[in-house]
mmCIF file of C-alpha atoms in Angstrom:
data_model
loop_
_atom_site.group_PDB
_atom_site.id
_atom_site.type_symbol
_atom_site.label_atom_id
_atom_site.label_comp_id
_atom_site.label_asym_id
_atom_site.label_seq_id
_atom_site.Cartn_x
_atom_site.Cartn_y
_atom_site.Cartn_z
ATOM 1 C CA MET A 1 -1.274 2.667 10.900
ATOM 2 C CA THR A 2 -1.004 4.252 14.870
ATOM 3 C CA ILE A 3 -3.926 6.751 16.071
ATOM 4 C CA LYS A 4 -2.852 9.624 17.773
ATOM 5 C CA THR A 5 -4.847 10.731 20.378
ATOM 6 C CA LEU A 6 -4.758 14.715 20.906
ATOM 7 C CA PRO A 7 -7.186 16.930 23.516
ATOM 8 C CA CYS A 8 -9.013 18.682 21.550
ATOM 9 C CA VAL A 9 -11.894 22.196 22.730
ATOM 10 C CA GLY A 10 -14.107 23.472 20.420
ATOM 11 C CA PHE A 11 -16.460 26.394 18.386
ATOM 12 C CA GLU A 12 -19.855 26.226 19.107
ATOM 13 C CA LEU A 13 -21.950 27.758 16.065
ATOM 14 C CA HIS A 14 -20.981 31.811 16.451
ATOM 15 C CA TYR A 15 -24.525 33.786 15.850
ATOM 16 C CA SER A 16 -23.507 37.210 13.889
ATOM 17 C CA PRO A 17 -25.429 40.210 13.757
ATOM 18 C CA PHE A 18 -24.212 41.804 10.243
ATOM 19 C CA GLU A 19 -25.180 38.333 9.263
ATOM 20 C CA LYS A 20 -28.295 37.769 10.567
ATOM 21 C CA ASP A 21 -27.033 34.125 10.728
ATOM 22 C CA CYS A 22 -24.575 31.734 12.674
ATOM 23 C CA VAL A 23 -21.670 32.259 10.675
ATOM 24 C CA GLU A 24 -20.006 29.135 8.712
ATOM 25 C CA ASN A 25 -16.069 28.295 8.331
ATOM 26 C CA LEU A 26 -15.224 30.796 11.064
ATOM 27 C CA ALA A 27 -11.764 29.317 11.135
ATOM 28 C CA HIS A 28 -11.279 31.489 9.011
ATOM 29 C CA LYS A 29 -11.474 34.194 10.377
ATOM 30 C CA PHE A 30 -8.467 32.755 13.146
ATOM 31 C CA VAL A 31 -5.811 31.401 9.811
ATOM 32 C CA ALA A 32 -5.432 35.210 8.649
ATOM 33 C CA SER A 33 -4.752 36.301 11.805
ATOM 34 C CA PRO A 34 -1.891 35.539 14.906
ATOM 35 C CA VAL A 35 -3.572 34.955 17.449
ATOM 36 C CA ARG A 36 -3.894 33.587 21.200
ATOM 37 C CA LEU A 37 -6.332 32.240 22.393
ATOM 38 C CA ALA A 38 -6.718 30.320 26.383
ATOM 39 C CA PHE A 39 -9.418 27.553 27.375
ATOM 40 C CA ASP A 40 -11.262 26.491 30.425
ATOM 41 C CA VAL A 41 -10.451 22.927 30.803
ATOM 42 C CA GLN A 42 -11.074 19.955 33.044
ATOM 43 C CA TYR A 43 -7.580 18.412 32.684
ATOM 44 C CA LYS A 44 -3.835 19.620 32.438
ATOM 45 C CA ILE A 45 -2.312 19.410 29.544
ATOM 46 C CA ASP A 46 1.447 19.310 29.079
ATOM 47 C CA LEU A 47 3.115 22.844 27.666
ATOM 48 C CA HIS A 48 4.600 22.045 24.190
ATOM 49 C CA GLN A 49 1.833 19.925 23.546
ATOM 50 C CA GLN A 50 -0.495 20.058 20.374
ATOM 51 C CA LEU A 51 -4.358 20.637 20.213
ATOM 52 C CA VAL A 52 -7.634 20.129 18.025
ATOM 53 C CA ILE A 53 -9.567 23.676 18.034
ATOM 54 C CA LEU A 54 -12.938 22.557 16.359
ATOM 55 C CA PHE A 55 -14.948 24.833 14.865
ATOM 56 C CA SER A 56 -18.504 24.131 13.986
ATOM 57 C CA ASN A 57 -21.075 24.601 10.813
ATOM 58 C CA GLN A 58 -24.602 24.924 9.557
ATOM 59 C CA TYR A 59 -23.658 23.237 6.523
ATOM 60 C CA GLY A 60 -20.479 22.066 6.220
ATOM 61 C CA PRO A 61 -17.842 19.540 7.765
ATOM 62 C CA THR A 62 -16.696 20.622 10.810
ATOM 63 C CA GLU A 63 -12.801 22.985 9.925
ATOM 64 C CA ARG A 64 -9.927 21.968 12.375
ATOM 65 C CA LEU A 65 -6.899 24.157 13.328
ATOM 66 C CA TYR A 66 -4.149 23.503 15.753
ATOM 67 C CA GLY A 67 -2.248 24.902 17.865
ATOM 68 C CA LYS A 68 0.666 24.479 20.753
ATOM 69 C CA ILE A 69 -0.035 24.612 24.627
ATOM 70 C CA ARG A 70 2.207 27.338 25.884
ATOM 71 C CA GLY A 71 1.006 27.495 29.103
ATOM 72 C CA CYS A 72 -1.631 25.860 31.196
ATOM 73 C CA LEU A 73 -2.704 27.367 34.768
ATOM 74 C CA GLN A 74 -4.710 25.082 37.579
ATOM 75 C CA VAL A 75 -7.399 27.949 37.670
ATOM 76 C CA GLY A 76 -9.859 25.489 40.009
ATOM 77 C CA ALA A 77 -10.599 22.673 41.245
ATOM 78 C CA ASP A 78 -10.805 20.642 38.311
ATOM 79 C CA THR A 79 -10.459 23.408 35.847
ATOM 80 C CA TYR A 80 -7.199 24.261 33.979
ATOM 81 C CA ARG A 81 -6.669 27.232 32.087
ATOM 82 C CA VAL A 82 -4.415 26.754 28.803
ATOM 83 C CA LYS A 83 -3.011 28.995 26.905
ATOM 84 C CA VAL A 84 -2.797 28.454 22.366
ATOM 85 C CA GLU A 85 -0.723 29.396 20.053
ATOM 86 C CA LEU A 86 -2.325 28.622 16.852
ATOM 87 C CA GLN A 87 0.146 26.702 14.406
ATOM 88 C CA THR A 88 0.489 28.033 11.333
ATOM 89 C CA LYS A 89 2.334 24.310 10.262
ATOM 90 C CA PRO A 90 0.557 22.171 12.263
ATOM 91 C CA ASP A 91 3.601 19.541 13.328
ATOM 92 C CA ILE A 92 1.011 16.988 11.552
ATOM 93 C CA SER A 93 1.601 15.715 8.504
ATOM 94 C CA LEU A 94 -1.636 15.597 5.839
ATOM 95 C CA GLN A 95 -2.153 11.496 6.350
ATOM 96 C CA ASP A 96 -1.922 11.356 10.231
ATOM 97 C CA VAL A 97 -4.639 13.720 10.698
ATOM 98 C CA HIS A 98 -7.064 10.750 9.606
ATOM 99 C CA ASP A 99 -6.067 8.802 12.453
ATOM 100 C CA ILE A 100 -6.518 11.054 14.929
ATOM 101 C CA ILE A 101 -9.072 10.424 18.020
ATOM 102 C CA CYS A 102 -9.873 14.294 19.344
ATOM 103 C CA LEU A 103 -10.425 13.769 23.017
ATOM 104 C CA PRO A 104 -13.005 16.971 24.275
ATOM 105 C CA VAL A 105 -11.299 18.762 27.283
ATOM 106 C CA MET A 106 -13.450 21.790 26.917
ATOM 107 C CA LYS A 107 -14.897 23.278 30.595
ATOM 108 C CA GLY A 108 -18.208 25.694 29.867
ATOM 109 C CA ILE A 109 -18.830 27.771 26.638
ATOM 110 C CA ALA A 110 -17.358 26.275 23.687
ATOM 111 C CA THR A 111 -15.354 29.055 23.110
ATOM 112 C CA PRO A 112 -11.820 31.261 24.264
ATOM 113 C CA VAL A 113 -12.154 32.792 27.930
ATOM 114 C CA GLU A 114 -9.436 34.908 26.556
ATOM 115 C CA ILE A 115 -8.585 36.109 22.955
ATOM 116 C CA THR A 116 -4.748 38.502 21.842
ATOM 117 C CA LEU A 117 -6.533 40.126 19.481
ATOM 118 C CA GLN A 118 -6.436 44.279 17.907
ATOM 119 C CA CYS A 119 -9.302 46.638 19.929
ATOM 120 C CA PRO A 120 -10.974 48.426 17.238
ATOM 121 C CA SER A 121 -11.672 50.867 20.128
ATOM 122 C CA CYS A 122 -7.787 52.091 20.717
ATOM 123 C CA LYS A 123 -5.971 49.815 18.555
ATOM 124 C CA GLU A 124 -3.617 48.173 20.506
ATOM 125 C CA LEU A 125 -3.090 44.445 20.680
ATOM 126 C CA THR A 126 -4.941 43.102 24.257
ATOM 127 C CA HIS A 127 -6.622 40.219 25.637
ATOM 128 C CA PHE A 128 -9.972 40.152 25.526
ATOM 129 C CA ASN A 129 -11.766 38.456 28.556
ATOM 130 C CA LEU A 130 -14.816 36.377 27.683
ATOM 131 C CA ILE A 131 -17.314 38.075 29.865
ATOM 132 C CA ALA A 132 -20.930 37.007 28.695
ATOM 133 C CA ASP A 133 -22.299 35.139 26.243
ATOM 134 C CA GLN A 134 -25.320 37.285 24.386
ATOM 135 C CA LYS A 135 -28.384 36.278 24.533
ATOM 136 C CA GLY A 136 -30.898 37.350 21.568
ATOM 137 C CA ASP A 137 -34.351 36.806 19.323
ATOM 138 C CA TRP A 138 -31.817 33.955 17.681
ATOM 139 C CA GLU A 139 -33.137 30.232 17.056
ATOM 140 C CA LYS A 140 -29.348 28.511 17.230
ATOM 141 C CA GLY A 141 -25.538 30.114 18.082
ATOM 142 C CA ILE A 142 -23.650 31.610 20.963
ATOM 143 C CA MET A 143 -22.855 35.309 20.694
ATOM 144 C CA PRO A 144 -19.765 35.708 22.833
ATOM 145 C CA LEU A 145 -19.334 39.268 24.215
ATOM 146 C CA TYR A 146 -15.786 39.852 25.207
ATOM 147 C CA ASN A 147 -14.261 43.062 27.288
ATOM 148 C CA CYS A 148 -11.162 44.903 26.364
ATOM 149 C CA GLY A 149 -7.911 45.012 28.903
ATOM 150 C CA SER A 150 -7.078 48.210 27.609
ATOM 151 C CA CYS A 151 -9.572 50.670 26.697
ATOM 152 C CA GLY A 152 -12.227 48.328 28.267
ATOM 153 C CA THR A 153 -14.841 48.276 25.727
ATOM 154 C CA THR A 154 -17.031 45.542 25.317
ATOM 155 C CA ARG A 155 -17.532 43.779 21.835
ATOM 156 C CA ALA A 156 -18.994 40.541 19.930
ATOM 157 C CA ILE A 157 -15.818 38.012 19.033
ATOM 158 C CA ILE A 158 -17.226 38.255 15.722
ATOM 159 C CA GLY A 159 -16.371 41.718 15.236
ATOM 160 C CA LEU A 160 -13.344 41.248 16.383
ATOM 161 C CA LEU A 161 -12.633 38.449 14.311
ATOM 162 C CA GLU A 162 -13.768 41.028 11.629
ATOM 163 C CA HIS A 163 -11.664 43.765 12.293
ATOM 164 C CA ASN A 164 -8.606 42.063 12.938
ATOM 165 C CA HIS A 165 -8.934 39.249 9.545
ATOM 166 C CA SER A 166 -8.967 42.971 7.650
ATOM 167 C CA SER A 167 -6.671 44.438 8.911
ATOM 168 C CA THR A 168 -4.542 41.334 8.513
ATOM 169 C CA LYS A 169 -4.539 42.340 4.540
ATOM 170 C CA ASN A 170 -3.428 45.582 5.391
ATOM 171 C CA ARG A 171 -0.290 45.078 7.278
ATOM 172 C CA LYS A 172 1.270 42.647 10.356
ATOM 173 C CA LEU A 173 -0.104 42.242 13.755
ATOM 174 C CA THR A 174 2.455 40.537 16.566
ATOM 175 C CA CYS A 175 1.819 38.955 19.137
ATOM 176 C CA LEU A 176 2.162 39.368 23.147
#
């Protein structure tokens, strides 16, 4: 048995105003959509390196998705922005999954700083940039807000993911 160490980033519990509770199984919203993400991390990560993306749940186990690093740019003295493309079929066998140790590398709020999705307002496939974590009258979870790179509207990540998840049932999106 060989233990493999992979860098990991994560998603905290995300609050949904639609459900008036934290979202369970958030990873499922990403599986059906071709999504590119960017995270701020503490260490430089090599191109094509695998990355584990962890999703917190209130009542169930932490979910995992895997991505490949498609870019790594230094944006501060000890901060790197990694561009990640989700893998529909990870380079890891089911047997290897149990032999992985995740090394947390995240910096800042546990959510992407950038996400590529279709905008519900202008219908463009575009980059959304994290602008804030919406504070509200809920006990658990975060509600990250993103600005559309095309039309400038502000959306909560939950609404963006829901729109794109339901849209992919009817058509295939292509990544930028």
